[in-house]
Coordinates of C-alpha atoms in Angstrom, one line a residue:
Chain A
M1 CA -49.3 13.1 -78.2
K2 CA -46.0 11.9 -79.4
I3 CA -47.6 8.8 -80.9
L4 CA -50.3 10.9 -82.6
K5 CA -47.6 13.1 -84.1
K6 CA -45.8 10.1 -85.4
I7 CA -48.9 8.6 -86.9
I8 CA -49.7 11.9 -88.7
Y9 CA -46.2 12.2 -90.0
T10 CA -46.2 8.6 -91.3
L11 CA -49.5 9.2 -93.0
V12 CA -48.3 12.4 -94.7
V13 CA -45.2 10.6 -95.9
L14 CA -47.2 7.6 -97.2
I15 CA -49.7 9.8 -99.0
G16 CA -46.9 11.9 -100.5
A17 CA -45.1 8.8 -101.7
I18 CA -48.2 7.2 -103.1
S19 CA -49.1 10.5 -104.9
L20 CA -45.6 10.8 -106.3
G21 CA -45.7 7.2 -107.5
F22 CA -49.0 7.9 -109.1
I23 CA -47.8 11.0 -110.9
I24 CA -44.7 9.2 -112.1
W25 CA -46.9 6.2 -113.2
G26 CA -49.2 8.6 -115.1
S27 CA -46.3 10.6 -116.6
T28 CA -44.7 7.5 -118.2
P29 CA -47.2 6.6 -120.9
A30 CA -46.7 4.2 -123.7
H31 CA -44.7 6.0 -126.4
P32 CA -45.9 6.6 -129.9
M33 CA -44.3 4.5 -132.7
P34 CA -42.5 6.3 -135.6
E35 CA -45.6 5.9 -137.8
A36 CA -47.5 8.0 -135.3
I37 CA -44.9 10.8 -135.2
S38 CA -44.9 10.9 -139.0
A39 CA -48.6 11.5 -139.1
L40 CA -48.1 14.7 -137.1
K41 CA -46.7 16.5 -140.1
S42 CA -49.0 18.7 -142.2
S43 CA -49.6 17.6 -145.7
D44 CA -51.3 19.0 -148.8
A45 CA -54.6 17.4 -147.5
V46 CA -54.3 17.9 -143.8
T47 CA -53.1 20.8 -141.6
V48 CA -51.9 19.5 -138.2
Q49 CA -51.5 21.6 -135.0
T50 CA -49.8 20.2 -132.0
G51 CA -49.9 21.4 -128.4
K52 CA -52.4 20.8 -125.6
W53 CA -54.6 19.4 -128.4
L54 CA -53.7 17.6 -131.6
V55 CA -55.8 19.2 -134.3
F56 CA -56.1 17.6 -137.8
E57 CA -57.9 20.0 -140.2
P58 CA -58.8 19.3 -143.8
A59 CA -56.7 21.6 -145.9
G60 CA -59.1 21.9 -148.8
S61 CA -61.4 24.8 -149.5
T62 CA -64.5 23.0 -148.2
P63 CA -64.7 23.5 -144.4
A64 CA -65.4 20.5 -142.2
T65 CA -69.0 20.3 -140.9
L66 CA -68.4 17.4 -138.5
G67 CA -65.8 17.3 -135.7
Y68 CA -64.5 14.2 -134.1
I69 CA -63.1 14.5 -130.6
F70 CA -61.0 11.5 -129.6
Y71 CA -59.9 10.6 -126.1
P72 CA -56.7 8.5 -125.8
G73 CA -56.4 5.2 -123.9
G74 CA -55.1 5.2 -120.3
R75 CA -51.4 5.8 -120.0
V76 CA -51.0 6.1 -123.8
D77 CA -49.3 9.1 -125.3
Y78 CA -52.1 11.0 -127.2
R79 CA -49.9 11.2 -130.3
A80 CA -50.3 7.4 -130.7
Y81 CA -53.6 8.0 -132.4
A82 CA -52.3 10.5 -135.0
P83 CA -52.5 8.0 -138.0
L84 CA -56.3 7.4 -137.3
A85 CA -56.9 11.2 -137.0
E86 CA -55.0 12.0 -140.2
A87 CA -57.1 9.4 -142.1
M88 CA -60.4 11.0 -140.9
A89 CA -59.2 14.5 -141.7
E90 CA -58.2 13.4 -145.2
E91 CA -61.8 12.6 -145.7
G92 CA -62.9 16.0 -144.7
F93 CA -63.5 15.8 -141.0
L94 CA -62.0 18.0 -138.2
V95 CA -60.3 15.7 -135.7
V96 CA -59.2 16.9 -132.2
I97 CA -57.3 14.7 -129.7
P98 CA -56.9 16.4 -126.4
R99 CA -53.8 15.8 -124.2
M100 CA -55.0 14.3 -120.9
P101 CA -53.7 15.2 -117.4
L102 CA -51.3 12.3 -116.4
N103 CA -52.3 10.7 -119.7
L104 CA -55.6 9.5 -118.0
A105 CA -58.8 10.6 -119.6
V106 CA -60.5 10.2 -116.3
F107 CA -58.9 13.6 -115.3
G108 CA -60.0 15.3 -118.5
I109 CA -63.6 14.1 -119.2
D110 CA -64.8 17.7 -120.0
K111 CA -62.1 18.6 -122.5
A112 CA -64.7 18.1 -125.2
A113 CA -66.5 21.3 -124.0
D114 CA -63.4 23.4 -124.7
V115 CA -62.9 21.8 -128.1
M116 CA -66.5 22.5 -129.1
A117 CA -66.3 26.1 -127.9
A118 CA -63.2 26.6 -130.1
Y119 CA -65.0 25.5 -133.3
P120 CA -68.4 27.1 -133.3
E121 CA -68.7 26.6 -137.1
I122 CA -69.0 22.8 -136.7
N123 CA -72.6 21.4 -137.1
H124 CA -72.1 17.8 -135.8
W125 CA -69.9 16.6 -133.1
V126 CA -68.9 12.9 -132.6
M127 CA -66.9 11.7 -129.6
G128 CA -64.8 8.6 -129.6
G129 CA -62.0 7.0 -127.6
H130 CA -59.9 4.0 -127.1
S131 CA -60.2 1.9 -123.9
L132 CA -60.4 4.3 -120.9
G133 CA -60.7 7.2 -123.4
G134 CA -63.9 5.6 -124.8
S135 CA -65.4 5.1 -121.4
M136 CA -64.7 8.8 -120.5
A137 CA -66.1 10.0 -123.8
A138 CA -69.2 7.9 -122.9
N139 CA -69.3 9.6 -119.5
Y140 CA -69.3 13.1 -121.3
V141 CA -72.1 11.9 -123.6
Y142 CA -74.0 10.5 -120.6
E143 CA -73.9 14.0 -118.9
H144 CA -74.5 16.0 -122.1
P145 CA -76.4 13.8 -124.6
D146 CA -77.8 16.7 -126.6
Q147 CA -74.4 18.1 -127.4
I148 CA -73.0 15.0 -129.2
D149 CA -74.5 13.4 -132.3
G150 CA -72.5 10.2 -132.2
L151 CA -70.2 8.1 -130.1
V152 CA -67.4 5.7 -131.2
F153 CA -65.9 3.0 -128.9
L154 CA -62.6 1.4 -129.8
A155 CA -62.1 -1.6 -127.5
S156 CA -64.2 0.2 -125.0
Y157 CA -67.6 0.5 -123.4
P158 CA -69.5 2.7 -121.0
A159 CA -69.3 2.2 -117.2
D160 CA -72.4 0.4 -115.8
S161 CA -73.3 3.7 -114.1
N162 CA -73.4 5.4 -117.5
N163 CA -76.3 3.5 -119.1
L164 CA -76.7 5.0 -122.6
S165 CA -79.5 2.7 -123.9
T166 CA -81.8 5.7 -124.3
Y167 CA -79.2 7.9 -126.0
A168 CA -80.8 9.3 -129.2
G169 CA -77.4 9.7 -131.1
S170 CA -75.6 7.1 -133.2
V171 CA -73.2 4.6 -131.6
L172 CA -70.5 2.5 -133.1
S173 CA -68.6 -0.1 -131.1
I174 CA -65.4 -1.6 -132.7
S175 CA -63.6 -4.3 -130.8
G176 CA -60.9 -7.0 -131.5
S177 CA -61.7 -10.7 -131.2
L178 CA -58.3 -11.3 -129.4
D179 CA -58.4 -8.3 -127.1
G180 CA -57.0 -9.4 -123.7
L181 CA -58.2 -6.2 -121.9
A182 CA -61.6 -5.2 -123.4
T183 CA -62.4 -8.9 -123.7
P184 CA -65.3 -10.2 -125.8
V185 CA -67.2 -10.9 -122.6
K186 CA -66.9 -7.2 -121.5
I187 CA -67.8 -5.9 -124.9
A188 CA -70.9 -8.2 -125.1
H189 CA -71.9 -7.0 -121.6
S190 CA -72.1 -3.4 -123.0
I191 CA -74.9 -4.4 -125.4
G192 CA -77.3 -3.7 -122.5
L193 CA -75.7 -0.3 -121.9
L194 CA -76.1 1.0 -125.5
P195 CA -79.0 1.8 -127.8
T196 CA -80.5 -1.1 -129.8
N197 CA -79.5 0.5 -133.1
T198 CA -75.8 0.5 -132.1
E199 CA -73.5 -0.8 -134.8
W200 CA -71.2 -3.6 -133.6
V201 CA -68.0 -4.4 -135.4
N202 CA -65.6 -7.1 -134.1
I203 CA -62.3 -7.3 -135.9
V204 CA -61.4 -11.0 -136.1
G205 CA -57.7 -11.5 -135.2
G206 CA -57.3 -8.0 -133.8
N207 CA -56.2 -7.1 -130.2
H208 CA -56.2 -4.1 -127.8
A209 CA -52.9 -2.4 -128.6
Q210 CA -53.3 -2.3 -132.3
F211 CA -56.1 0.3 -132.1
G212 CA -53.2 2.7 -131.5
W213 CA -49.6 3.1 -132.5
Y214 CA -47.7 2.5 -129.2
G215 CA -46.4 -1.1 -129.4
P216 CA -47.6 -4.0 -127.3
Q217 CA -49.5 -3.8 -124.0
K218 CA -49.4 -5.8 -120.8
G219 CA -52.4 -8.1 -120.4
D220 CA -53.2 -8.1 -124.1
N221 CA -53.1 -11.1 -126.5
A222 CA -50.9 -11.3 -129.6
A223 CA -52.9 -10.3 -132.7
V224 CA -53.2 -12.6 -135.7
I225 CA -53.6 -9.7 -138.2
S226 CA -51.1 -6.8 -138.6
R227 CA -51.5 -3.4 -137.0
E228 CA -52.0 -2.0 -140.6
E229 CA -54.9 -4.4 -141.2
Q230 CA -56.6 -3.6 -137.9
Q231 CA -56.2 0.2 -138.5
T232 CA -57.6 -0.1 -142.0
A233 CA -60.7 -1.8 -140.6
V234 CA -61.1 0.9 -137.9
I235 CA -60.6 3.7 -140.4
Q236 CA -63.1 2.3 -142.9
D237 CA -65.8 1.6 -140.3
T238 CA -65.4 4.9 -138.5
L239 CA -65.4 6.9 -141.8
E240 CA -68.7 5.2 -142.9
F241 CA -70.1 6.1 -139.5
L242 CA -69.0 9.7 -139.5
K243 CA -70.4 10.2 -143.1
K244 CA -73.8 8.9 -141.9
V245 CA -73.8 11.2 -138.9
D246 CA -72.7 14.2 -141.1
Q247 CA -75.7 13.8 -143.4
Chain B
M1 CA -54.8 -71.1 -126.8
K2 CA -57.5 -70.7 -124.2
I3 CA -56.0 -67.3 -123.1
L4 CA -55.8 -66.1 -126.8
K5 CA -59.5 -67.1 -127.3
K6 CA -60.5 -65.2 -124.2
I7 CA -58.5 -62.1 -125.3
I8 CA -60.1 -62.2 -128.8
Y9 CA -63.6 -62.7 -127.3
T10 CA -63.0 -59.7 -124.9
L11 CA -61.8 -57.5 -127.8
V12 CA -64.8 -58.4 -129.9
V13 CA -67.2 -57.6 -127.1
L14 CA -65.4 -54.3 -126.3
I15 CA -65.4 -53.2 -130.0
G16 CA -69.0 -54.1 -130.3
A17 CA -70.0 -52.2 -127.2
I18 CA -68.0 -49.2 -128.2
S19 CA -69.5 -49.3 -131.7
L20 CA -73.0 -49.6 -130.3
G21 CA -72.3 -46.7 -127.9
F22 CA -71.1 -44.6 -130.8
I23 CA -74.1 -45.4 -132.9
I24 CA -76.5 -44.5 -130.1
W25 CA -74.4 -41.4 -129.4
G26 CA -74.7 -40.3 -133.1
S27 CA -78.3 -41.3 -133.4
T28 CA -79.4 -39.0 -130.5
P29 CA -78.8 -35.6 -132.0
A30 CA -79.9 -32.3 -130.6
H31 CA -83.6 -31.9 -131.7
P32 CA -84.9 -29.1 -133.8
M33 CA -87.0 -26.4 -132.0
P34 CA -90.6 -25.8 -133.1
E35 CA -89.5 -22.8 -135.2
A36 CA -87.3 -25.2 -137.3
I37 CA -90.2 -27.6 -137.8
S38 CA -92.4 -24.8 -139.0
A39 CA -89.9 -23.8 -141.6
L40 CA -90.2 -27.2 -143.2
K41 CA -93.7 -26.3 -144.6
S42 CA -93.9 -25.2 -148.2
S43 CA -95.2 -21.6 -148.6
D44 CA -96.1 -19.4 -151.6
A45 CA -92.5 -18.4 -151.9
V46 CA -90.6 -21.6 -151.1
T47 CA -91.3 -25.3 -152.0
V48 CA -89.8 -27.6 -149.4
Q49 CA -89.0 -31.3 -149.9
T50 CA -88.0 -33.5 -146.9
G51 CA -86.3 -36.9 -146.9
K52 CA -82.6 -37.7 -147.2
W53 CA -82.1 -34.1 -148.2
L54 CA -84.0 -31.0 -147.2
V55 CA -84.5 -29.1 -150.4
F56 CA -85.7 -25.5 -150.3
E57 CA -86.6 -24.2 -153.8
P58 CA -87.8 -20.8 -154.7
A59 CA -91.5 -21.2 -155.9
G60 CA -91.4 -18.2 -158.3
S61 CA -91.1 -18.5 -162.1
T62 CA -87.5 -17.4 -162.1
P63 CA -85.3 -20.5 -161.6
A64 CA -82.5 -20.4 -159.1
T65 CA -79.0 -20.0 -160.6
L66 CA -77.1 -20.5 -157.4
G67 CA -77.3 -23.5 -155.1
Y68 CA -76.2 -23.5 -151.5
I69 CA -75.3 -26.9 -149.9
F70 CA -75.3 -26.7 -146.1
Y71 CA -73.7 -29.3 -143.8
P72 CA -75.2 -29.5 -140.3
G73 CA -73.2 -29.3 -137.1
G74 CA -72.1 -32.5 -135.4
R75 CA -74.8 -34.4 -133.6
V76 CA -77.4 -31.8 -134.6
D77 CA -80.6 -32.8 -136.4
Y78 CA -80.4 -31.4 -139.9
R79 CA -83.8 -29.8 -139.7
A80 CA -82.4 -27.4 -137.1
Y81 CA -81.1 -25.2 -139.9
A82 CA -84.4 -25.1 -141.8
P83 CA -85.2 -21.4 -140.9
L84 CA -81.8 -20.3 -142.4
A85 CA -82.5 -22.3 -145.6
E86 CA -86.0 -21.0 -145.9
A87 CA -84.7 -17.4 -145.7
M88 CA -82.1 -18.0 -148.5
A89 CA -84.7 -19.7 -150.7
E90 CA -87.1 -16.8 -150.2
E91 CA -84.4 -14.6 -151.9
G92 CA -84.2 -16.9 -154.9
F93 CA -81.5 -19.5 -154.0
L94 CA -81.8 -23.2 -154.1
V95 CA -80.7 -24.6 -150.7
V96 CA -80.0 -28.3 -149.9
I97 CA -79.2 -29.7 -146.5
P98 CA -78.2 -33.3 -146.7
R99 CA -78.9 -35.7 -143.8
M100 CA -75.6 -37.0 -142.4
P101 CA -74.9 -40.6 -141.3
L102 CA -75.1 -40.6 -137.5
N103 CA -75.7 -36.9 -137.8
L104 CA -71.9 -36.5 -138.3
A105 CA -70.8 -34.7 -141.5
V106 CA -67.5 -36.4 -141.2
F107 CA -69.3 -39.6 -142.6
G108 CA -71.0 -37.6 -145.4
I109 CA -68.3 -35.3 -146.8
D110 CA -69.1 -36.2 -150.4
K111 CA -72.9 -35.6 -150.2
A112 CA -72.3 -32.4 -152.1
A113 CA -71.4 -34.4 -155.3
D114 CA -74.8 -36.1 -155.3
V115 CA -76.6 -32.8 -154.7
M116 CA -74.8 -31.1 -157.6
A117 CA -75.5 -34.1 -159.9
A118 CA -79.2 -33.8 -159.2
Y119 CA -79.4 -30.1 -160.2
P120 CA -77.3 -29.7 -163.4
E121 CA -79.1 -26.4 -164.3
I122 CA -77.4 -24.6 -161.4
N123 CA -74.5 -22.3 -162.5
H124 CA -72.9 -21.5 -159.1
W125 CA -72.5 -23.7 -156.1
V126 CA -71.7 -22.5 -152.7
M127 CA -71.0 -24.8 -149.7
G128 CA -71.5 -23.9 -146.1
G129 CA -71.8 -25.5 -142.7
H130 CA -72.1 -25.0 -139.0
S131 CA -69.3 -26.2 -136.7
L132 CA -68.2 -29.8 -137.8
G133 CA -70.4 -29.3 -140.9
G134 CA -68.4 -26.2 -142.0
S135 CA -65.1 -28.1 -141.5
M136 CA -66.3 -31.0 -143.7
A137 CA -67.6 -28.6 -146.3
A138 CA -64.1 -27.1 -146.3
N139 CA -62.7 -30.6 -146.7
Y140 CA -64.9 -31.1 -149.8
V141 CA -63.8 -27.7 -151.2
Y142 CA -60.1 -28.6 -150.5
E143 CA -60.5 -31.8 -152.5
H144 CA -62.6 -30.2 -155.4
P145 CA -61.8 -26.5 -155.4
D146 CA -63.0 -26.0 -159.0
Q147 CA -66.5 -27.3 -158.4
I148 CA -67.4 -24.8 -155.7
D149 CA -67.5 -21.0 -156.1
G150 CA -67.9 -20.1 -152.5
L151 CA -67.6 -21.3 -148.9
V152 CA -69.4 -20.2 -145.8
F153 CA -68.3 -21.0 -142.3
L154 CA -70.7 -20.6 -139.4
A155 CA -68.8 -20.9 -136.1
S156 CA -66.3 -23.1 -138.0
Y157 CA -63.0 -23.3 -139.8
P158 CA -61.0 -25.7 -141.9
A159 CA -58.8 -28.4 -140.4
D160 CA -55.1 -27.5 -140.4
S161 CA -54.5 -30.2 -143.0
N162 CA -57.0 -28.4 -145.3
N163 CA -55.2 -25.2 -145.9
L164 CA -57.4 -23.2 -148.3
S165 CA -55.3 -20.0 -148.5
T166 CA -54.8 -20.4 -152.3
Y167 CA -58.5 -21.2 -152.9
A168 CA -59.7 -19.0 -155.8
G169 CA -63.4 -18.9 -154.7
S170 CA -65.0 -16.6 -152.2
V171 CA -65.0 -17.3 -148.5
L172 CA -67.2 -15.9 -145.7
S173 CA -66.5 -16.7 -142.0
I174 CA -69.3 -15.8 -139.5
S175 CA -68.6 -16.4 -135.8
G176 CA -70.0 -15.4 -132.4
S177 CA -68.0 -13.4 -129.9
L178 CA -69.2 -15.5 -127.0
D179 CA -68.8 -18.9 -128.7
G180 CA -67.5 -21.4 -126.2
L181 CA -66.7 -24.1 -128.8
A182 CA -65.5 -22.4 -131.9
T183 CA -63.8 -19.8 -129.7
P184 CA -62.3 -16.4 -130.9
V185 CA -58.8 -17.9 -130.6
K186 CA -59.8 -20.9 -132.9
I187 CA -61.5 -18.6 -135.4
A188 CA -58.5 -16.2 -135.5
H189 CA -56.2 -19.2 -136.1
S190 CA -58.1 -19.9 -139.3
I191 CA -57.0 -16.6 -140.8
G192 CA -53.9 -18.4 -141.9
L193 CA -55.9 -21.2 -143.5
L194 CA -58.1 -19.0 -145.7
P195 CA -57.6 -16.6 -148.6
T196 CA -56.6 -13.1 -147.8
N197 CA -59.9 -11.7 -149.3
T198 CA -62.0 -13.8 -146.9
E199 CA -64.8 -11.8 -145.3
W200 CA -64.8 -12.0 -141.5
V201 CA -67.9 -11.3 -139.5
N202 CA -68.0 -11.7 -135.8
I203 CA -71.5 -11.3 -134.2
V204 CA -71.0 -9.5 -130.9
G205 CA -72.9 -11.3 -128.1
G206 CA -73.6 -14.4 -130.2
N207 CA -72.7 -17.9 -129.2
H208 CA -72.3 -21.4 -130.9
A209 CA -75.8 -22.9 -130.5
Q210 CA -77.8 -19.9 -131.8
F211 CA -76.4 -20.5 -135.4
G212 CA -79.1 -23.2 -135.4
W213 CA -82.5 -23.9 -133.9
Y214 CA -81.8 -26.8 -131.5
G215 CA -81.5 -25.2 -128.0
P216 CA -78.4 -24.8 -125.8
Q217 CA -75.2 -26.8 -126.2
K218 CA -72.7 -28.2 -123.7
G219 CA -69.5 -26.2 -123.5
D220 CA -71.1 -23.2 -125.1
N221 CA -71.5 -19.8 -123.4
A222 CA -74.7 -18.0 -122.8
A223 CA -75.4 -15.4 -125.6
V224 CA -76.2 -11.8 -124.8
I225 CA -78.3 -11.3 -128.0
S226 CA -81.4 -13.4 -128.9
R227 CA -81.4 -16.3 -131.3
E228 CA -83.6 -14.2 -133.6
E229 CA -81.0 -11.4 -133.6
Q230 CA -78.1 -13.8 -134.3
Q231 CA -80.0 -15.5 -137.1
T232 CA -81.0 -12.2 -138.7
A233 CA -77.3 -11.2 -138.8
V234 CA -76.3 -14.6 -140.3
I235 CA -79.1 -14.4 -143.0
Q236 CA -78.2 -10.9 -144.0
D237 CA -74.5 -11.5 -144.3
T238 CA -74.9 -14.8 -146.1
L239 CA -77.5 -13.4 -148.5
E240 CA -75.1 -10.5 -149.4
F241 CA -72.4 -13.1 -150.0
L242 CA -74.5 -15.4 -152.1
K243 CA -75.7 -12.5 -154.3
K244 CA -72.1 -11.5 -155.0
V245 CA -71.1 -15.0 -155.9
D246 CA -74.2 -15.3 -158.1
Q247 CA -73.2 -12.3 -160.2

């Protein structure tokens, strides 16, 4: 009995330590760069709300008819995508970036449901995400294909168990040719998991971390183009896509 | 003296053997697939001449105002690019593919000059090429930038010694995300060698060999998309580019 007690005690301590380590790991995300923090300020064109969600709302008199829900990459502070969101809102779209538990979208897959419930006036919903965030957005779309009209992957792809090849909505996949994490091989593999009319954009010279504003990332390659250039390409392609879905 | 004679004799035999081997190597290119041979037949829309050059001329009453000179990849039979040429000619462009000595464009860099001399009525000249062919086309443009209005790279890039970043013409670079020879790293490196307004297209799931019709290639990766899909993308992007240059 003494030995059993010891084993149980050791297991409890081990599980506790691992959990604590995991929480600390998840609670220390990559920090947003100053450019991302600047994009959180409301302007004449965009009203920004911060909190459990970042909400970027066009400030003009014409209300948005399309909402874009964006899931952040794993262990990346959700504010790191504020410049992308601001650019979409400037063009008339509502953009919402939910904060994820432990900065891991895998623990907040269903956040989109709360967002959609809060904005019943929106006609079209598009989900998107970077890296792990894109995969989790794909998981939501896989479970609720009729709720979402479009899906945007930034350096991301669905899990093999979330085959979306029969999804009737629109899909855009944007990747970087020098991405060391969502590599060209992994992106190409996702061709079989997505509809045949998916739009594929590969940014030559772009990498994984420059899809956001949080600095470099372990396992990634150095980019040959600047973060500004990569972001400009992402914004342009995403905006074209959103406009088509909004028609 | 006997030893010197022996050394010279050995050297001559060695050089002879190496040269013979090289000639045999160059004379055994990758063969065109049946689809390429079919594209060599004249149709209602396109007149095809074969010989030292493959010439694809629009058969309609409107004469072409733009000519596209295309250099084949190294050790690839020049007919392997006939389907691409046919598609361009169908849209009103003159396309000429010169046969290269030993199927190596490095020995026929100046063929473009002969082609241009033969068609003085053409207003705009664009050069392009696949792999080694693209690099040699770039070399011609580097030496004669004022003669050529545009440059198209298929899975290719200029040599470091042919920096074209100040070239005033238009440039289009099309690559494949799974190319095992002109890899994403090599393509991204060429960003620094080409003008800032270069158009970059990366075909997700495409490889090196599917830019032509000559079967698989050593050192390449398997593609995830079909040859037809890759060719359709190349044709569409090249046509858009040629139309812009022809304006």
